[in-house]
Amino acid sequence: MFGDLFEEDYSSVSNNHYGKGKKLKTKTLEPPAPREFTNLSGIRNQGGTCYLNSLLQTLHFTPEFREALFSLGREELGSLEDKDKPDAKVRVIPLQLQRLFAQLLLLDQEAASTAGLTDSFGWTSDEEMRQHDVQELNRILFSALETSLVGTSGHDLINRLYHGTIVNQIVCKECKNVSEKQEDFLDLTVAVKNVSGLEDALWNMYVEEEVFDYDNLYHCGTCDRLVKAAKSAKLRKLPPFLTISLLRFNFDFVKCERYKETSCYTFPLQINLKPFCEQSELDDLEYMYDLFSVIIHKGGCYGGHYHVYIKDVDHLGNWQFQEDKSNPDVNLEDIQNEEEVDDPLMILKAILLQEESNLIHIDQLGQKLLKKIGMSWNKKYRKQYGPLRKFLQLHSQIFLLSSDESTVSLLKDCSLQAEYDIRRNYQQLFKTLTSESPGLNDRSSCPHWFDINDSKVQPIKEKDIEQQFQGKESAYMLFYRKSQLQRPPEARANPRYRVPCHLLNEMDAANIELQIKRAECDSTNNNFELHLHLGPHYHFFSGALHPVVSQTESMWDLTFDKRKTLGDLRQTIFQLLEFWEGDMVLSVAKFVPAGLHVYQTLDGDHLTLCEVEITDGEDIFVWNGVEVGGIQIPTGSDCEPLLLNVLHLATSNEGKECQQLIESPHVFPSNAEIGSVFTALAIPDGVILVNKTESLSEENWTTIPKEDLKKTFGEQGLRNGSSILIQDSNDGNSLLTKQGKWITSMNEIDWLQVKNLCQLGSEEEQVKISATLNTVVFDIQIKAIKELKLMKELVPDHYTLKEAELKMGSSLGLCPGKAPTSSQLFLFFALGSDIQPGTEMEIIVEETISVRDCLKMMLEKSGLSGDTWHLRKMDWCYEAGEPLCEEDATLKELMICSGDTLLLIEGKLPPLGFLKVPIWWYQPRGPFHHWKSHQEQTNGIFPQGGVWRADSTQGAPSDTHAEVSLHYLGDIEISEDATLGELKSQAMTLPSFSEFSIPSPAFLRAWTVESKRPSRLLRVHQQQLKEYKLGKRTEICLEPLQKEENLGPQDVLLRTQMRLPGKRAYALPSDLVWDTAQGWTAGSLRQRVADFYSLPVEKIEIAKYFPEKFAWLPVSSWIQQITKRKKKKKQDNLQGAPYYLKDGDTIGIKNLLVEDDGDFSTVRDDIGKEKQKEFALGRKKSQEALRVQSRDVFSDAEVLARPHGPEASLSIHVRSFR
């Protein structure tokens, strides 16, 4: 029932703030979205009203009920405008139902609101959020309607349409006396347990007899003694509409708990009730009923979600599948032929034929296959045909794979033949279907079924109903209508049929208003701001464009519709610039430190601004495309001007260099040669040193060799702010200074430091060896051996320092042994991921060796055996990186280089395309404490050895909870194509999971695990795992929920805690879902928190908790005063500094009505901070040790489980009209 708590009305926030002038735009409140392609309207979920929505849609698609309600005029029901008048007798419930049905029929919006109807029920917001049973609602709503319609012509509406009678009879075997009792019903309740289907249940109820004999005799009033008798029940009167409630929820008296019956329970599309009726002499048509609505419950007995399958009797909706619309000629959805669906060749050919170039990425081919047949390749075909890529390889006469096997296409001749075969098969199948079933080709003759799931309406096929026979998601209520009930022709596809005039006028006016609002909103959302820079107002000097007068006069701001074309923009600018003469060229420009630079010219006047990739706040340079002020303008990113700092010695009056160093800015194009610096400064020759950093210290300078002076600034990696030092080539003294002292010789940095790693007892440990970039490594070795007095001869290397990519000033080590050749790799390797210094081993292997052979060599050298090992490469954080999955690939192909460290990790890798995911049980301390394992209930803790305990990043330390526990459940192997829901289902099959009682995967919340803590929330149940980009090392923890959860893409899950007045502590945490569609602003969050706790927004203060610092940061919502001279401040965004708000963060709330101090901290925060100071003052320890110690502060915290609230009864309040 709570499954779609927050699924409605997602709107997006533009996060485009790249470049100068880009602003964070928050969308204004948009009008409701128009109806989708089905042309039917859903109903918005108010929080927990999916059960109400399903029943209302059923009543709405019961035309006889809807029209009978419409027939009641204002003279009988009153007017909603008078409902608040004390003496007015306004029948609010039927009036609100009339308005809702009119909106569902006529109002052009994706989903209608039931707020007015639930208000007429007398429901509060708590009632709208509370889960209830739809069968109970059906009876209560009918009772409320009967009470509301007393004294009107519709007083018998419910009785007329839904009322039937049952007769219970007891027949005496002696005197044949019949004792009978009649019962009325509005719906029939039938058993599900131990029953195969509806007809079986009706047979047991209304055909079979119960015999009274032996010890269970019946007292006959006529015979006045105990006699044998037979008891039976029959349907005496059948209503036009038969409602059947399935008893899926039962009670287990052994376990003393409720459970849902999920066994298979069939029901027919058409049923003959003649065998179950008392009178059977009428024609069979009198007893025939057609199924027209199935209310479905998904979940368990303590929660879930409702949606409904409905037959559109009047054909009001567009029963056309979206795939049909896109390609009516060749489409798999038009063909429900099991033989063709079972043939993967036919399916793959059809998919490739629909591609313009017949070329598609293999991953995309798998996704399109999933959309076409509703199942992935692995589920449908892998067991019989193997992996998809292998299948394509085996059919090389049809499919052509690229060299890297990443894309596939149809062979040219096969493409034509395949298209012919597919069209021929389609035509043959079409002829077969039409010959067997006349009229099937007419869509209007097919039963139109729709799946209405709150706001969403999707067409379905009649056979899809069979999927609801069994399982966690299965039929819960059935609605049948008499087959003899015929609809008038004028009602067909006519939503205005029998709708009262005043409601027609009201809906027409509302549609006009919606159109106006949508047009205004559409215009607002599609307009963006362009900055026009006019060429005549600029001049070119110092390598860039600069305003002639001022930036304000040279730039015009233009608001323009991004859906319009580039030609429209050009025409608009022409009209604005009446003075313009000649050609007009529009180019994208950008401000760089040197000034304004023109990058690319915009071409294609028929293209929209989005298609030419113009963004909001773009700078557009308007000119003639050739010159500005008579100077030809260089354009493009390759000649982007660079603002560089040039340092050189000043020249005296006599033309000699003096010791004064001059630093001046100069602009050079990126594609200019570095040697052009001499020309720009009028220096004949010299040595150039460059510094690409902001620091001018000695070690950051590198010399440019003469042969590299022909290279460009861009090729040398220089950027804005880099420095260039010009040194006279004949001067032996360096211009570089360090701590105010001159360095006497540039050659002082032309050396290498060589360390003695041979451990041969030499007195010298390291020496400096002079060298140049062209010095051969062999010479370095010989010099080092002499300096270090090492007599052992080493094999010489033939690389130069340049070829070995060594920089001057580097440190080398002399090691015994043969050096690797140019085709070999020198690698380190170690066991496990926790590497201690000095435990690495070394190995030299050929770069063409496979990962499998390299693993064997490392295992042999380590003295290990077995096939349960794999290799991982150590990443830059000195941690185990991604595994080397492709065992047949060479080290060279995987870009393994000399000096890399590989880690031998125990455990076999999963097959390609599969993930091996460790699963953890995440047990928050607090409101979810009722999900306990049997062992936890007895011991109070998780089994030792399988638990991580760490400071909770989700919960603040309070009197109620202070840590999170992660209990290891086991590993699962799962395909990357599987969904998150399938991962949860597979995790529930782990043996360790049997400790916990979870109704269904929908009652689990999934997080990724990082640093032994929950990190990222995985929110979409049906999303494939590969779309989350989890990686090979991902671990998942599962958190139990009290109810189903379906978070939207812009919903943020926060843990909120109310501060206890007078105490430095907090109450139990509560999960709060914050919709960020209107922006990540402090004001929006404060308003959401205030609404959640029913407090005035000005009477609360909130703060985010940083557990690693034991600190609270208040979230303020001040608004900067805006004046005409000041630009508007960018809107605050809690995603950025200093809050970095994300899912799972803890928010503390303070009620200023009872406590107005600014302190959010707790006693445990003080203890934690004190402990941190002790660690800092004592000795330096790792962060992990700090976490362990700070965890010990809270190890004694215990939490009492929040008591389970009693179930609330459902009621609808109706005024008396008797």
PDB file of C-alpha atoms in Angstrom, residues 629-806:
ATOM      1  CA  GLY A 629      38.664  46.514 -36.779  1.00  0.00           C
ATOM      2  CA  GLY A 630      40.642  45.525 -39.852  1.00  0.00           C
ATOM      3  CA  ILE A 631      42.528  42.738 -38.079  1.00  0.00           C
ATOM      4  CA  GLN A 632      41.967  39.108 -39.036  1.00  0.00           C
ATOM      5  CA  ILE A 633      40.862  37.148 -35.968  1.00  0.00           C
ATOM      6  CA  PRO A 634      42.297  33.678 -35.213  1.00  0.00           C
ATOM      7  CA  THR A 635      39.558  31.258 -34.104  1.00  0.00           C
ATOM      8  CA  GLY A 636      39.391  27.786 -32.648  1.00  0.00           C
ATOM      9  CA  SER A 637      40.607  25.980 -29.555  1.00  0.00           C
ATOM     10  CA  ASP A 638      43.992  25.201 -31.135  1.00  0.00           C
ATOM     11  CA  CYS A 639      44.933  28.902 -31.152  1.00  0.00           C
ATOM     12  CA  GLU A 640      43.438  29.800 -27.779  1.00  0.00           C
ATOM     13  CA  PRO A 641      45.495  32.656 -26.281  1.00  0.00           C
ATOM     14  CA  LEU A 642      47.609  31.787 -23.250  1.00  0.00           C
ATOM     15  CA  LEU A 643      48.549  34.399 -20.671  1.00  0.00           C
ATOM     16  CA  LEU A 644      52.083  33.494 -19.532  1.00  0.00           C
ATOM     17  CA  ASN A 645      54.536  35.059 -17.066  1.00  0.00           C
ATOM     18  CA  VAL A 646      57.873  35.659 -18.763  1.00  0.00           C
ATOM     19  CA  LEU A 647      61.025  36.198 -16.661  1.00  0.00           C
ATOM     20  CA  HIS A 648      64.276  37.524 -18.142  1.00  0.00           C
ATOM     21  CA  LEU A 649      67.204  39.799 -17.242  1.00  0.00           C
ATOM     22  CA  ALA A 650      66.782  43.491 -17.835  1.00  0.00           C
ATOM     23  CA  THR A 651      69.017  45.219 -20.374  1.00  0.00           C
ATOM     24  CA  SER A 652      71.107  48.244 -19.354  1.00  0.00           C
ATOM     25  CA  ASN A 653      71.459  51.447 -21.349  1.00  0.00           C
ATOM     26  CA  GLU A 654      74.666  50.109 -22.854  1.00  0.00           C
ATOM     27  CA  GLY A 655      72.764  47.058 -24.139  1.00  0.00           C
ATOM     28  CA  LYS A 656      74.245  44.722 -21.575  1.00  0.00           C
ATOM     29  CA  GLU A 657      72.306  42.440 -19.290  1.00  0.00           C
ATOM     30  CA  CYS A 658      72.153  43.461 -15.670  1.00  0.00           C
ATOM     31  CA  GLN A 659      71.270  41.284 -12.665  1.00  0.00           C
ATOM     32  CA  GLN A 660      67.736  42.662 -12.336  1.00  0.00           C
ATOM     33  CA  LEU A 661      65.092  40.034 -13.104  1.00  0.00           C
ATOM     34  CA  ILE A 662      61.999  41.313 -14.910  1.00  0.00           C
ATOM     35  CA  GLU A 663      58.646  39.478 -14.812  1.00  0.00           C
ATOM     36  CA  SER A 664      56.008  40.560 -17.318  1.00  0.00           C
ATOM     37  CA  PRO A 665      52.792  39.002 -18.718  1.00  0.00           C
ATOM     38  CA  HIS A 666      52.701  38.047 -22.393  1.00  0.00           C
ATOM     39  CA  VAL A 667      50.007  36.460 -24.548  1.00  0.00           C
ATOM     40  CA  PHE A 668      50.880  33.709 -27.033  1.00  0.00           C
ATOM     41  CA  PRO A 669      48.584  31.491 -29.164  1.00  0.00           C
ATOM     42  CA  SER A 670      48.514  27.852 -28.071  1.00  0.00           C
ATOM     43  CA  ASN A 671      49.647  26.738 -31.534  1.00  0.00           C
ATOM     44  CA  ALA A 672      52.668  29.085 -31.642  1.00  0.00           C
ATOM     45  CA  GLU A 673      56.184  27.664 -31.378  1.00  0.00           C
ATOM     46  CA  ILE A 674      57.934  28.119 -28.045  1.00  0.00           C
ATOM     47  CA  GLY A 675      60.842  29.663 -29.901  1.00  0.00           C
ATOM     48  CA  SER A 676      58.611  32.628 -30.777  1.00  0.00           C
ATOM     49  CA  VAL A 677      59.302  33.918 -27.240  1.00  0.00           C
ATOM     50  CA  PHE A 678      62.731  35.161 -28.462  1.00  0.00           C
ATOM     51  CA  THR A 679      61.080  37.131 -31.268  1.00  0.00           C
ATOM     52  CA  ALA A 680      58.433  38.602 -28.975  1.00  0.00           C
ATOM     53  CA  LEU A 681      61.076  39.852 -26.512  1.00  0.00           C
ATOM     54  CA  ALA A 682      63.644  40.788 -29.177  1.00  0.00           C
ATOM     55  CA  ILE A 683      66.188  38.361 -27.697  1.00  0.00           C
ATOM     56  CA  PRO A 684      68.441  36.709 -30.285  1.00  0.00           C
ATOM     57  CA  ASP A 685      69.026  33.379 -28.512  1.00  0.00           C
ATOM     58  CA  GLY A 686      69.071  31.669 -25.144  1.00  0.00           C
ATOM     59  CA  VAL A 687      67.866  28.789 -22.998  1.00  0.00           C
ATOM     60  CA  ILE A 688      64.188  28.485 -22.113  1.00  0.00           C
ATOM     61  CA  LEU A 689      62.996  26.971 -18.851  1.00  0.00           C
ATOM     62  CA  VAL A 690      59.302  26.458 -18.173  1.00  0.00           C
ATOM     63  CA  ASN A 691      57.307  26.087 -14.972  1.00  0.00           C
ATOM     64  CA  LYS A 692      53.744  24.731 -15.224  1.00  0.00           C
ATOM     65  CA  THR A 693      52.988  25.263 -11.519  1.00  0.00           C
ATOM     66  CA  GLU A 694      52.334  28.343  -9.406  1.00  0.00           C
ATOM     67  CA  SER A 695      55.454  27.775  -7.302  1.00  0.00           C
ATOM     68  CA  LEU A 696      58.708  29.275  -8.568  1.00  0.00           C
ATOM     69  CA  SER A 697      60.939  26.960  -6.533  1.00  0.00           C
ATOM     70  CA  GLU A 698      63.871  25.260  -8.242  1.00  0.00           C
ATOM     71  CA  GLU A 699      62.461  21.762  -8.577  1.00  0.00           C
ATOM     72  CA  ASN A 700      59.463  22.936 -10.653  1.00  0.00           C
ATOM     73  CA  TRP A 701      61.535  24.259 -13.564  1.00  0.00           C
ATOM     74  CA  THR A 702      62.430  22.152 -16.608  1.00  0.00           C
ATOM     75  CA  THR A 703      64.716  23.043 -19.485  1.00  0.00           C
ATOM     76  CA  ILE A 704      63.408  22.990 -23.051  1.00  0.00           C
ATOM     77  CA  PRO A 705      65.963  21.290 -25.354  1.00  0.00           C
ATOM     78  CA  LYS A 706      66.787  23.183 -28.561  1.00  0.00           C
ATOM     79  CA  GLU A 707      65.202  20.506 -30.713  1.00  0.00           C
ATOM     80  CA  ASP A 708      61.912  21.052 -28.820  1.00  0.00           C
ATOM     81  CA  LEU A 709      61.771  24.801 -29.485  1.00  0.00           C
ATOM     82  CA  LYS A 710      59.810  24.000 -32.645  1.00  0.00           C
ATOM     83  CA  LYS A 711      57.030  22.484 -30.524  1.00  0.00           C
ATOM     84  CA  THR A 712      53.990  24.580 -29.647  1.00  0.00           C
ATOM     85  CA  PHE A 713      53.008  25.899 -26.247  1.00  0.00           C
ATOM     86  CA  GLY A 714      50.087  23.495 -26.221  1.00  0.00           C
ATOM     87  CA  GLU A 715      52.252  20.486 -27.030  1.00  0.00           C
ATOM     88  CA  GLN A 716      54.522  21.377 -24.103  1.00  0.00           C
ATOM     89  CA  GLY A 717      51.492  21.423 -21.771  1.00  0.00           C
ATOM     90  CA  LEU A 718      51.691  25.120 -20.905  1.00  0.00           C
ATOM     91  CA  ARG A 719      48.503  26.743 -19.696  1.00  0.00           C
ATOM     92  CA  ASN A 720      47.308  30.098 -18.420  1.00  0.00           C
ATOM     93  CA  GLY A 721      49.493  31.235 -15.533  1.00  0.00           C
ATOM     94  CA  SER A 722      52.528  29.113 -16.478  1.00  0.00           C
ATOM     95  CA  SER A 723      55.940  30.772 -16.253  1.00  0.00           C
ATOM     96  CA  ILE A 724      58.803  30.973 -18.771  1.00  0.00           C
ATOM     97  CA  LEU A 725      62.388  31.832 -17.810  1.00  0.00           C
ATOM     98  CA  ILE A 726      64.830  33.000 -20.495  1.00  0.00           C
ATOM     99  CA  GLN A 727      68.525  32.354 -19.722  1.00  0.00           C
ATOM    100  CA  ASP A 728      71.488  33.484 -21.773  1.00  0.00           C
ATOM    101  CA  SER A 729      73.069  30.379 -23.278  1.00  0.00           C
ATOM    102  CA  ASN A 730      76.572  31.730 -22.656  1.00  0.00           C
ATOM    103  CA  ASP A 731      75.937  32.493 -19.008  1.00  0.00           C
ATOM    104  CA  GLY A 732      76.994  29.790 -16.583  1.00  0.00           C
ATOM    105  CA  ASN A 733      74.998  31.245 -13.762  1.00  0.00           C
ATOM    106  CA  SER A 734      71.375  30.305 -13.226  1.00  0.00           C
ATOM    107  CA  LEU A 735      68.701  32.929 -12.736  1.00  0.00           C
ATOM    108  CA  LEU A 736      66.845  30.624 -10.371  1.00  0.00           C
ATOM    109  CA  THR A 737      66.881  31.630  -6.730  1.00  0.00           C
ATOM    110  CA  LYS A 738      66.108  29.570  -3.720  1.00  0.00           C
ATOM    111  CA  GLN A 739      65.547  31.259  -0.352  1.00  0.00           C
ATOM    112  CA  GLY A 740      67.101  34.449  -1.676  1.00  0.00           C
ATOM    113  CA  LYS A 741      70.404  32.855  -2.805  1.00  0.00           C
ATOM    114  CA  TRP A 742      71.661  32.428  -6.362  1.00  0.00           C
ATOM    115  CA  ILE A 743      72.267  28.921  -7.657  1.00  0.00           C
ATOM    116  CA  THR A 744      75.638  29.137  -9.366  1.00  0.00           C
ATOM    117  CA  SER A 745      75.234  26.581 -12.100  1.00  0.00           C
ATOM    118  CA  MET A 746      72.328  25.207 -14.082  1.00  0.00           C
ATOM    119  CA  ASN A 747      74.237  21.974 -14.493  1.00  0.00           C
ATOM    120  CA  GLU A 748      73.756  21.349 -10.789  1.00  0.00           C
ATOM    121  CA  ILE A 749      70.376  19.744 -11.541  1.00  0.00           C
ATOM    122  CA  ASP A 750      71.868  17.532 -14.268  1.00  0.00           C
ATOM    123  CA  TRP A 751      72.415  14.569 -11.992  1.00  0.00           C
ATOM    124  CA  LEU A 752      70.855  11.370 -10.773  1.00  0.00           C
ATOM    125  CA  GLN A 753      70.975   9.956  -7.275  1.00  0.00           C
ATOM    126  CA  VAL A 754      71.857   6.254  -7.131  1.00  0.00           C
ATOM    127  CA  LYS A 755      71.140   4.226  -3.995  1.00  0.00           C
ATOM    128  CA  ASN A 756      72.982   1.042  -3.037  1.00  0.00           C
ATOM    129  CA  LEU A 757      70.386  -1.723  -2.704  1.00  0.00           C
ATOM    130  CA  CYS A 758      72.850  -4.607  -3.176  1.00  0.00           C
ATOM    131  CA  GLN A 759      73.538  -4.926   0.587  1.00  0.00           C
ATOM    132  CA  LEU A 760      77.174  -5.940  -0.010  1.00  0.00           C
ATOM    133  CA  GLY A 761      78.598  -4.045   2.925  1.00  0.00           C
ATOM    134  CA  SER A 762      79.807  -1.032   0.995  1.00  0.00           C
ATOM    135  CA  GLU A 763      80.453   2.031   3.072  1.00  0.00           C
ATOM    136  CA  GLU A 764      78.686   4.305   0.619  1.00  0.00           C
ATOM    137  CA  GLU A 765      74.857   4.182   0.645  1.00  0.00           C
ATOM    138  CA  GLN A 766      74.104   6.619  -2.188  1.00  0.00           C
ATOM    139  CA  VAL A 767      75.970   8.819  -4.635  1.00  0.00           C
ATOM    140  CA  LYS A 768      75.183  11.524  -7.180  1.00  0.00           C
ATOM    141  CA  ILE A 769      76.123  10.763 -10.784  1.00  0.00           C
ATOM    142  CA  SER A 770      76.242  13.578 -13.333  1.00  0.00           C
ATOM    143  CA  ALA A 771      74.320  12.854 -16.538  1.00  0.00           C
ATOM    144  CA  THR A 772      72.383  14.281 -19.468  1.00  0.00           C
ATOM    145  CA  LEU A 773      69.179  13.157 -21.099  1.00  0.00           C
ATOM    146  CA  ASN A 774      71.206  11.209 -23.684  1.00  0.00           C
ATOM    147  CA  THR A 775      73.358   9.364 -21.132  1.00  0.00           C
ATOM    148  CA  VAL A 776      73.027   5.582 -21.408  1.00  0.00           C
ATOM    149  CA  VAL A 777      71.970   3.711 -18.289  1.00  0.00           C
ATOM    150  CA  PHE A 778      75.054   1.488 -18.675  1.00  0.00           C
ATOM    151  CA  ASP A 779      77.301   4.498 -18.055  1.00  0.00           C
ATOM    152  CA  ILE A 780      75.311   5.335 -14.925  1.00  0.00           C
ATOM    153  CA  GLN A 781      75.826   1.778 -13.668  1.00  0.00           C
ATOM    154  CA  ILE A 782      79.590   1.787 -14.291  1.00  0.00           C
ATOM    155  CA  LYS A 783      80.034   5.183 -12.594  1.00  0.00           C
ATOM    156  CA  ALA A 784      77.896   4.117  -9.641  1.00  0.00           C
ATOM    157  CA  ILE A 785      79.799   0.841  -9.201  1.00  0.00           C
ATOM    158  CA  LYS A 786      83.067   2.760  -9.048  1.00  0.00           C
ATOM    159  CA  GLU A 787      81.734   5.390  -6.655  1.00  0.00           C
ATOM    160  CA  LEU A 788      80.092   2.808  -4.391  1.00  0.00           C
ATOM    161  CA  LYS A 789      83.122   0.504  -4.655  1.00  0.00           C
ATOM    162  CA  LEU A 790      81.029  -2.412  -5.914  1.00  0.00           C
ATOM    163  CA  MET A 791      83.206  -4.836  -7.892  1.00  0.00           C
ATOM    164  CA  LYS A 792      80.374  -7.137  -9.056  1.00  0.00           C
ATOM    165  CA  GLU A 793      79.688  -6.536 -12.748  1.00  0.00           C
ATOM    166  CA  LEU A 794      76.079  -5.975 -13.789  1.00  0.00           C
ATOM    167  CA  VAL A 795      74.517  -6.616 -17.189  1.00  0.00           C
ATOM    168  CA  PRO A 796      74.450  -3.182 -18.950  1.00  0.00           C
ATOM    169  CA  ASP A 797      71.195  -1.552 -20.088  1.00  0.00           C
ATOM    170  CA  HIS A 798      71.039  -0.056 -23.582  1.00  0.00           C
ATOM    171  CA  TYR A 799      68.323   2.563 -22.839  1.00  0.00           C
ATOM    172  CA  THR A 800      69.131   6.241 -22.690  1.00  0.00           C
ATOM    173  CA  LEU A 801      67.688   8.221 -19.809  1.00  0.00           C
ATOM    174  CA  LYS A 802      65.263   9.816 -22.220  1.00  0.00           C
ATOM    175  CA  GLU A 803      64.127   6.424 -23.496  1.00  0.00           C
ATOM    176  CA  ALA A 804      63.802   5.199 -19.921  1.00  0.00           C
ATOM    177  CA  GLU A 805      61.674   8.296 -19.155  1.00  0.00           C
ATOM    178  CA  LEU A 806      63.940   9.345 -16.281  1.00  0.00           C
TER     179      LEU A 806
END
